[in-house]
Structure formats: structure tokens, C-alpha cells
Short mmCIF file of C-alpha atoms in Angstrom, two decimals:
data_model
loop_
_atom_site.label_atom_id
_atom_site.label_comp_id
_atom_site.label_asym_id
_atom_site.label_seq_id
_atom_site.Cartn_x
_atom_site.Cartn_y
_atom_site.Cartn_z
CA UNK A 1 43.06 -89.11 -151.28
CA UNK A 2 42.90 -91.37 -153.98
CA UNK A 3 42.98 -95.21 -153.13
CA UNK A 4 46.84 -96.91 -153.24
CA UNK A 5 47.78 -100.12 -153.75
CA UNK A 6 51.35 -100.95 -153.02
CA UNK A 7 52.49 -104.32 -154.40
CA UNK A 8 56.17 -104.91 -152.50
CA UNK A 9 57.60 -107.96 -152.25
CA UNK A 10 57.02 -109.07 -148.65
CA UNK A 11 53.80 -107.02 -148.53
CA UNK A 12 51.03 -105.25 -149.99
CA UNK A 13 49.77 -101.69 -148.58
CA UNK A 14 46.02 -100.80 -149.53
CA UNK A 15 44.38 -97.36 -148.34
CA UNK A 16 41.09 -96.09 -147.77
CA UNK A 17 40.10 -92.04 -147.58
CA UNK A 18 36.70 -92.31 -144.70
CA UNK A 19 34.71 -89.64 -143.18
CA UNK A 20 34.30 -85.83 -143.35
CA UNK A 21 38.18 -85.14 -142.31
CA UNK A 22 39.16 -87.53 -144.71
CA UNK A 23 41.29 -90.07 -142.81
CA UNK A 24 43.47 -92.40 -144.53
CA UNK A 25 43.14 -96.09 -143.38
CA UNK A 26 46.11 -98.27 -144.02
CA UNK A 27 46.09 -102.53 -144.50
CA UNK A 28 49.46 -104.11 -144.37
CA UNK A 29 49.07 -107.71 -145.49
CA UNK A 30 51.80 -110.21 -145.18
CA UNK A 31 52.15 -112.22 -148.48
CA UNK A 32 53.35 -115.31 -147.22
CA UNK A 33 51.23 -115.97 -144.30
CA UNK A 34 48.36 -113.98 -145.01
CA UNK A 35 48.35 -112.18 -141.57
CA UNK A 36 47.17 -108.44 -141.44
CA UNK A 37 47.65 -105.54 -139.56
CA UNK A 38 45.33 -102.25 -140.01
CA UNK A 39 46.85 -98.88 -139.17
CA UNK A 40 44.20 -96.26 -137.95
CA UNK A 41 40.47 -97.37 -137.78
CA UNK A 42 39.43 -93.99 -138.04
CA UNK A 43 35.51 -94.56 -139.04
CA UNK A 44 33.68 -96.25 -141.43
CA UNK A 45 33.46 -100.08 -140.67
CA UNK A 46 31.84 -100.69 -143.75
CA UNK A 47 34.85 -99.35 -145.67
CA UNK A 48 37.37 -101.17 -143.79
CA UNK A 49 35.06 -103.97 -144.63
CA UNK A 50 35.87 -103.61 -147.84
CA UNK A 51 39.59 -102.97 -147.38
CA UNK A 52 39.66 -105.88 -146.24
CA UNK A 53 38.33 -107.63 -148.39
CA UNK A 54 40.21 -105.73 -151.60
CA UNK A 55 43.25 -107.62 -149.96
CA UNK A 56 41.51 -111.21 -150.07
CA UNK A 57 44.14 -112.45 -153.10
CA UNK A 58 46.93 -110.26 -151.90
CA UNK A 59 48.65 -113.75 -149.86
CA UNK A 60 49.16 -117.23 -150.40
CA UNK A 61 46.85 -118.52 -148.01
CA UNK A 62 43.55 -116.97 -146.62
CA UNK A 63 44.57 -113.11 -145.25
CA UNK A 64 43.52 -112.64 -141.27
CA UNK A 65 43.49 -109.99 -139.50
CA UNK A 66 46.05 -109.79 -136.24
CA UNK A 67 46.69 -106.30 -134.97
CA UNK A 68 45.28 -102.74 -135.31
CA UNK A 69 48.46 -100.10 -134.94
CA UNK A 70 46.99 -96.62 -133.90
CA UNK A 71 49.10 -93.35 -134.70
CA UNK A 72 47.84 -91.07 -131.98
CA UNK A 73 44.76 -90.47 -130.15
CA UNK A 74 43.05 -87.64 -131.66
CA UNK A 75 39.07 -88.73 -131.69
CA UNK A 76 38.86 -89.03 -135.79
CA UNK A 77 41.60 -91.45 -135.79
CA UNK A 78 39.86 -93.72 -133.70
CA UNK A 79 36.02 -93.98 -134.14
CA UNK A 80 36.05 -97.50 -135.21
CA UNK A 81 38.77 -98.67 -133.44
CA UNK A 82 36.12 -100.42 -130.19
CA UNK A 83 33.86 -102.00 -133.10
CA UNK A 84 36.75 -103.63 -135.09
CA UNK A 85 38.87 -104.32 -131.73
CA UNK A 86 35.93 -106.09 -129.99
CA UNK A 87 34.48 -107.86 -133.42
CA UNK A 88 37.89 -109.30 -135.11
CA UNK A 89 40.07 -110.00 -131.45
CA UNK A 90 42.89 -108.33 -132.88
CA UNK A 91 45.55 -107.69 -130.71
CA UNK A 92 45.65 -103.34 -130.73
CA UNK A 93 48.88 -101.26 -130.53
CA UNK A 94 49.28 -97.34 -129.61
CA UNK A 95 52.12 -94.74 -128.10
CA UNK A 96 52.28 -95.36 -124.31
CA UNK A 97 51.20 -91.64 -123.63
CA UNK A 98 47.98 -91.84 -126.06
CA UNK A 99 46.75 -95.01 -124.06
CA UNK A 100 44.77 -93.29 -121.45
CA UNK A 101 43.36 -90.88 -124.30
CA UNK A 102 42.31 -94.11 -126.67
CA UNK A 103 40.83 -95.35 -123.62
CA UNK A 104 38.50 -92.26 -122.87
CA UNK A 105 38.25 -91.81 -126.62
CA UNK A 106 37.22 -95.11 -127.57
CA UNK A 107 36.71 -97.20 -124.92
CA UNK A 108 39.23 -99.52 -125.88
CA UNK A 109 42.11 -100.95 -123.40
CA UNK A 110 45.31 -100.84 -125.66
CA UNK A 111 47.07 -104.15 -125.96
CA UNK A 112 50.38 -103.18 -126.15
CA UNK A 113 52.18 -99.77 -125.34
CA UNK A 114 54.58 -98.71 -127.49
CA UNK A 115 57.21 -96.93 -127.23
CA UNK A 116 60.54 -95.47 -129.17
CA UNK A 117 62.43 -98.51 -130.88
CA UNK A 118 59.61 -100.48 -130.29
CA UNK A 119 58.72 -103.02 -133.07
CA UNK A 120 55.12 -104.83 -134.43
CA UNK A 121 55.52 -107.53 -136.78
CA UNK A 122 53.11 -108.47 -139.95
CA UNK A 123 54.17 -112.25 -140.38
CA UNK A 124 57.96 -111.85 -140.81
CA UNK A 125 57.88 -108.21 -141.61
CA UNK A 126 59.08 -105.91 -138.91
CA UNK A 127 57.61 -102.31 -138.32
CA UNK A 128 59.70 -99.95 -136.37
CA UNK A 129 57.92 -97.35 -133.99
CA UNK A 130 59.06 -94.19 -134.01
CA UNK A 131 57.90 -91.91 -131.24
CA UNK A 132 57.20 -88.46 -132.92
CA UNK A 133 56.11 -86.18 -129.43
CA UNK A 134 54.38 -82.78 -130.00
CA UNK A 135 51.09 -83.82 -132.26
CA UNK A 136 50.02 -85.46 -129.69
CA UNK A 137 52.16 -86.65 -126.71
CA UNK A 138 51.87 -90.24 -127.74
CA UNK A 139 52.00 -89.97 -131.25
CA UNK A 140 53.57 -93.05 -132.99
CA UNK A 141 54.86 -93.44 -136.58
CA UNK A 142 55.57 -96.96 -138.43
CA UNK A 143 58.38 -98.22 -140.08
CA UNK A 144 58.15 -100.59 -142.64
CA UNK A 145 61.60 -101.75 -144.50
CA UNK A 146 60.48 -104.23 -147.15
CA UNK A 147 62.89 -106.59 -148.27
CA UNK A 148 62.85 -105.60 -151.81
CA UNK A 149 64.34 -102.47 -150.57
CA UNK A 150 61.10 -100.20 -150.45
CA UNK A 151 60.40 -98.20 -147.24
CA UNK A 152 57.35 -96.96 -146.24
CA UNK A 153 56.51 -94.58 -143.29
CA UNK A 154 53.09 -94.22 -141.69
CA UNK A 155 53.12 -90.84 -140.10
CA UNK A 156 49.98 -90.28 -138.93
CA UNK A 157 49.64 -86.60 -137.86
CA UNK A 158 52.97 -85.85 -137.44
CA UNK A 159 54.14 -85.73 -141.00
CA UNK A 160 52.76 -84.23 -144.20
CA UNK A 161 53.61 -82.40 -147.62
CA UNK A 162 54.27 -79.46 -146.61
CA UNK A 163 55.03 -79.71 -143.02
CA UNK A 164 54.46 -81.35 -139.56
CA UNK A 165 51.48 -81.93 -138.23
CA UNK A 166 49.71 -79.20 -135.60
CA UNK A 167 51.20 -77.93 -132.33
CA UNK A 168 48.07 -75.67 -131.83
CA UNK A 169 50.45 -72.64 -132.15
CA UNK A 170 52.42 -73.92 -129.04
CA UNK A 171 55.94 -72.94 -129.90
CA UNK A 172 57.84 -75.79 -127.85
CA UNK A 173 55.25 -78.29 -128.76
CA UNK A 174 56.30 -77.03 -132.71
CA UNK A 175 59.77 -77.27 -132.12
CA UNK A 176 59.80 -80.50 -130.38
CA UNK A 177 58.03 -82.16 -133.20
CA UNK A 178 60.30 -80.75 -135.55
CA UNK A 179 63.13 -82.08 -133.94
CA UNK A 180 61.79 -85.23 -133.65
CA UNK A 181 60.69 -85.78 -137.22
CA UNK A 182 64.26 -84.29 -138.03
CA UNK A 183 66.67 -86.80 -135.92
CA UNK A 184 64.15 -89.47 -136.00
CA UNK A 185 62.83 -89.52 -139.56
CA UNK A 186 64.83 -87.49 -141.92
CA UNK A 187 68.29 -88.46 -140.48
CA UNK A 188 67.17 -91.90 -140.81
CA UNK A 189 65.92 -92.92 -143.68
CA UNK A 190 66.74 -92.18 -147.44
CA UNK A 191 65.19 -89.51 -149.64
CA UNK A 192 63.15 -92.26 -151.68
CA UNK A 193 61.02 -93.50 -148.21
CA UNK A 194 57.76 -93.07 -148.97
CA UNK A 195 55.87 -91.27 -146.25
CA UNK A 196 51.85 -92.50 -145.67
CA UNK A 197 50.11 -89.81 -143.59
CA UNK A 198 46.75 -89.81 -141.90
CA UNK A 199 45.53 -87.45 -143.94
CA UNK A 200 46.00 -86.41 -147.62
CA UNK A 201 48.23 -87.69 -150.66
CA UNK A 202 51.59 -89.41 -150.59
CA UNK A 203 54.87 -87.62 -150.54
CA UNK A 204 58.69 -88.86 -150.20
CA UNK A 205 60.91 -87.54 -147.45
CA UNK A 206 63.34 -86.54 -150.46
CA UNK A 207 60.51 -84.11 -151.83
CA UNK A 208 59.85 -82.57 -148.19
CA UNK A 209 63.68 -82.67 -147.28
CA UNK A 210 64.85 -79.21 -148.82
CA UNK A 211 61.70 -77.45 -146.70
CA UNK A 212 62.97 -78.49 -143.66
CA UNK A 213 64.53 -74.96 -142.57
CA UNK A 214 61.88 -73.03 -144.26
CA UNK A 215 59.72 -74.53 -141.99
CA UNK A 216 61.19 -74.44 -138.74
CA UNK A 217 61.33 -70.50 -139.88
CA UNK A 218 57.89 -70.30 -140.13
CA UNK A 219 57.12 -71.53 -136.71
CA UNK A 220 54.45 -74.14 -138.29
#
């Protein structure tokens, strides 16, 4: 994945691609008081290191880090999450179902639960959480509406180009995710919302919109 930068007008998005599976990392920083929330800290705490600091001038005052948002709990998604949790204090977020997984995963006790309609907030930006279930049973995406009219979705695994994310050929699993990502994304937002997954490039749910029915066809 290449590196993104998104300069909105409440906040700016960075990325970093880590590891062998290629895991995006995600840094939502709040430009008017500087508080940051990281979304997957899938490896590498060098690179999110340096994330963080590619986001030192991205605020008005000095950028902090308060909260780490995990998608799901799926063992690459979370292999720095006990280092950066236990050396920054920041408060950590997951789906109420993946919390027992994060804990055996990790070793980390999740902060707060989260569940559908749920909301974390970057300064005075508000992140909806959008319980996707068949990825994992857990799995949570974020919402982020920016004021300038941008908004963004961090899927994790439950949304890519091309299709969801995988149901290990379990047909309900498949279906349930579908669904989900149908009535919970699709119907939801507008055709220009930019969709963030955990792995691979950036797409737009207008681009992935017209596949929908081809893939619930295809069963994957």
C-alpha cells in the first residue's frame, strides 16, 4: 500500500503498510487539540514510531496520543497493540465479542467494549462504530464524518476492493457479513465515502457499489 496522507479539515489521516501481510496502520489526529487516536497496531513499533511522528505539525498544539481503536482480533492486527498500550497509557477500544480474543492474543485488557452505534471521539471529532459480524464475530468498522463533508470508513477486514473480507468458506458466516456491510455500510453512506481497509489500497463505496450482487452470487 502506498503511504496516504489525508489533509481534512477537522483531521488529518496518515497510514503505514507493516509486516509480511502487509497491514495498514491508521493515525487520526485532531487538528485543533492535537489529540490522536491509532487504528490497528498491527506490528512494527518502530514504524508507528514514525507515524507518529510524520503527524508532529499536523495540529495546533503538540499532537498526543489518547486511544488505540482495534478492528477485530485476528493475531496480525494486533502484535503491537500490548507494547504501545502499556508504553503510551492510551485508553484501547475493540468489538465486545473480539475482547476475550485481544486478550489471549495480546495480552491486553480492552478499555472499552464497543458495540453497534457506539461512538470514540478524536478531540471533537466523532467516530461511529459499526459492528460488521462474520470476519470475525467482533469485528468493528469506524466512522469518521469530517466536517468539511469528507467521510472516511476504516473497515478493517470486513471490507475491500473487490469484496468482503473472509468467512473461511462458511456460507452463513458469508452471508451475514454481506448483509451487514450492505444495511450497515452501503445503505448508509454516499458513493464518495472513502473506505480504509486493513489491508491493501483505497477504494470508494461508489466504485464497489455496482459489485454488490455479483458478489453475493459468488458466495465470497
Amino acid at each position: 500500500m502506498t503511504e496516504i496522507f489525508l489533509d481534512l479539515t477537522d483531521v488529518s489521516i496518515r497510514s503505514v503498510s507493516v509486516s509480511e501481510m502487509s497491514n495498514n496502520i491508521y493515525l487520526v489526529t485532531s487538528k485543533s487539540d492535537g489529540s490522536q487516536l491509532l487504528i490497528d497496531a498491527a506490528d512494527d513499533v518502530p514504524a508507528i514510531d514514525g507515524l507518529i511522528a510524520s503527524a508532529s505539525s499536523d495540529s495546533e498544539v503538540a499532537p498526543r496520543l489518547e486511544g488505540i481503536a482495534t478492528t477485530h482480533q485476528h493475531w496480525d492486527h494486533i502484535r503491537a497493540l500490548h507494547e504501545y498500550a502499556k508504553r503510551t497509557g492510551a485508553k484501547t477500544y475493540a468489538g465486545t465479542e473480539d475482547v476475550q480474543g485481544i486478550a489471549e492474543g495480546a495480552d491486553v485488557a480492552i478499555d472499552v467494549a464497543l458495540n453497534h452505534g457506539d461512538t470514540v471521539s478524536v478531540g471533537t471529532t466523532v467516530l461511529e462504530c459499526v459492528h460488521l459480524r462474520g470476519h470475525t464475530p467482533g469485528s468493528i468498522a469506524y466512522v469518521l464524518r469530517d466536517s468539511g463533508g469528507t467521510t472516511v470508513i476504516f473497515s478493517g477486514d470486513s471490507l475491500f476492493p473487490g469484496g468482503v473480507g473472509n468467512t473461511q468458506n462458511d456460507p452463513q458466516r458469508f452471508t451475514t457479513l454481506l448483509d451487514d456491510v450492505t444495511t450497515r455500510l452501503f445503505e448508509q453512506y454516499p458513493d464518495e465515502t472513502l473506505v480504509l481497509p486493513g489491508h491493501g489500497a483505497t477504494t470508494t463505496l461508489g466504485a464497489e457499489r455496482p459489485s454488490l450482487a455479483e458478489w453475493r452470487a459468488r458466495g465470497w
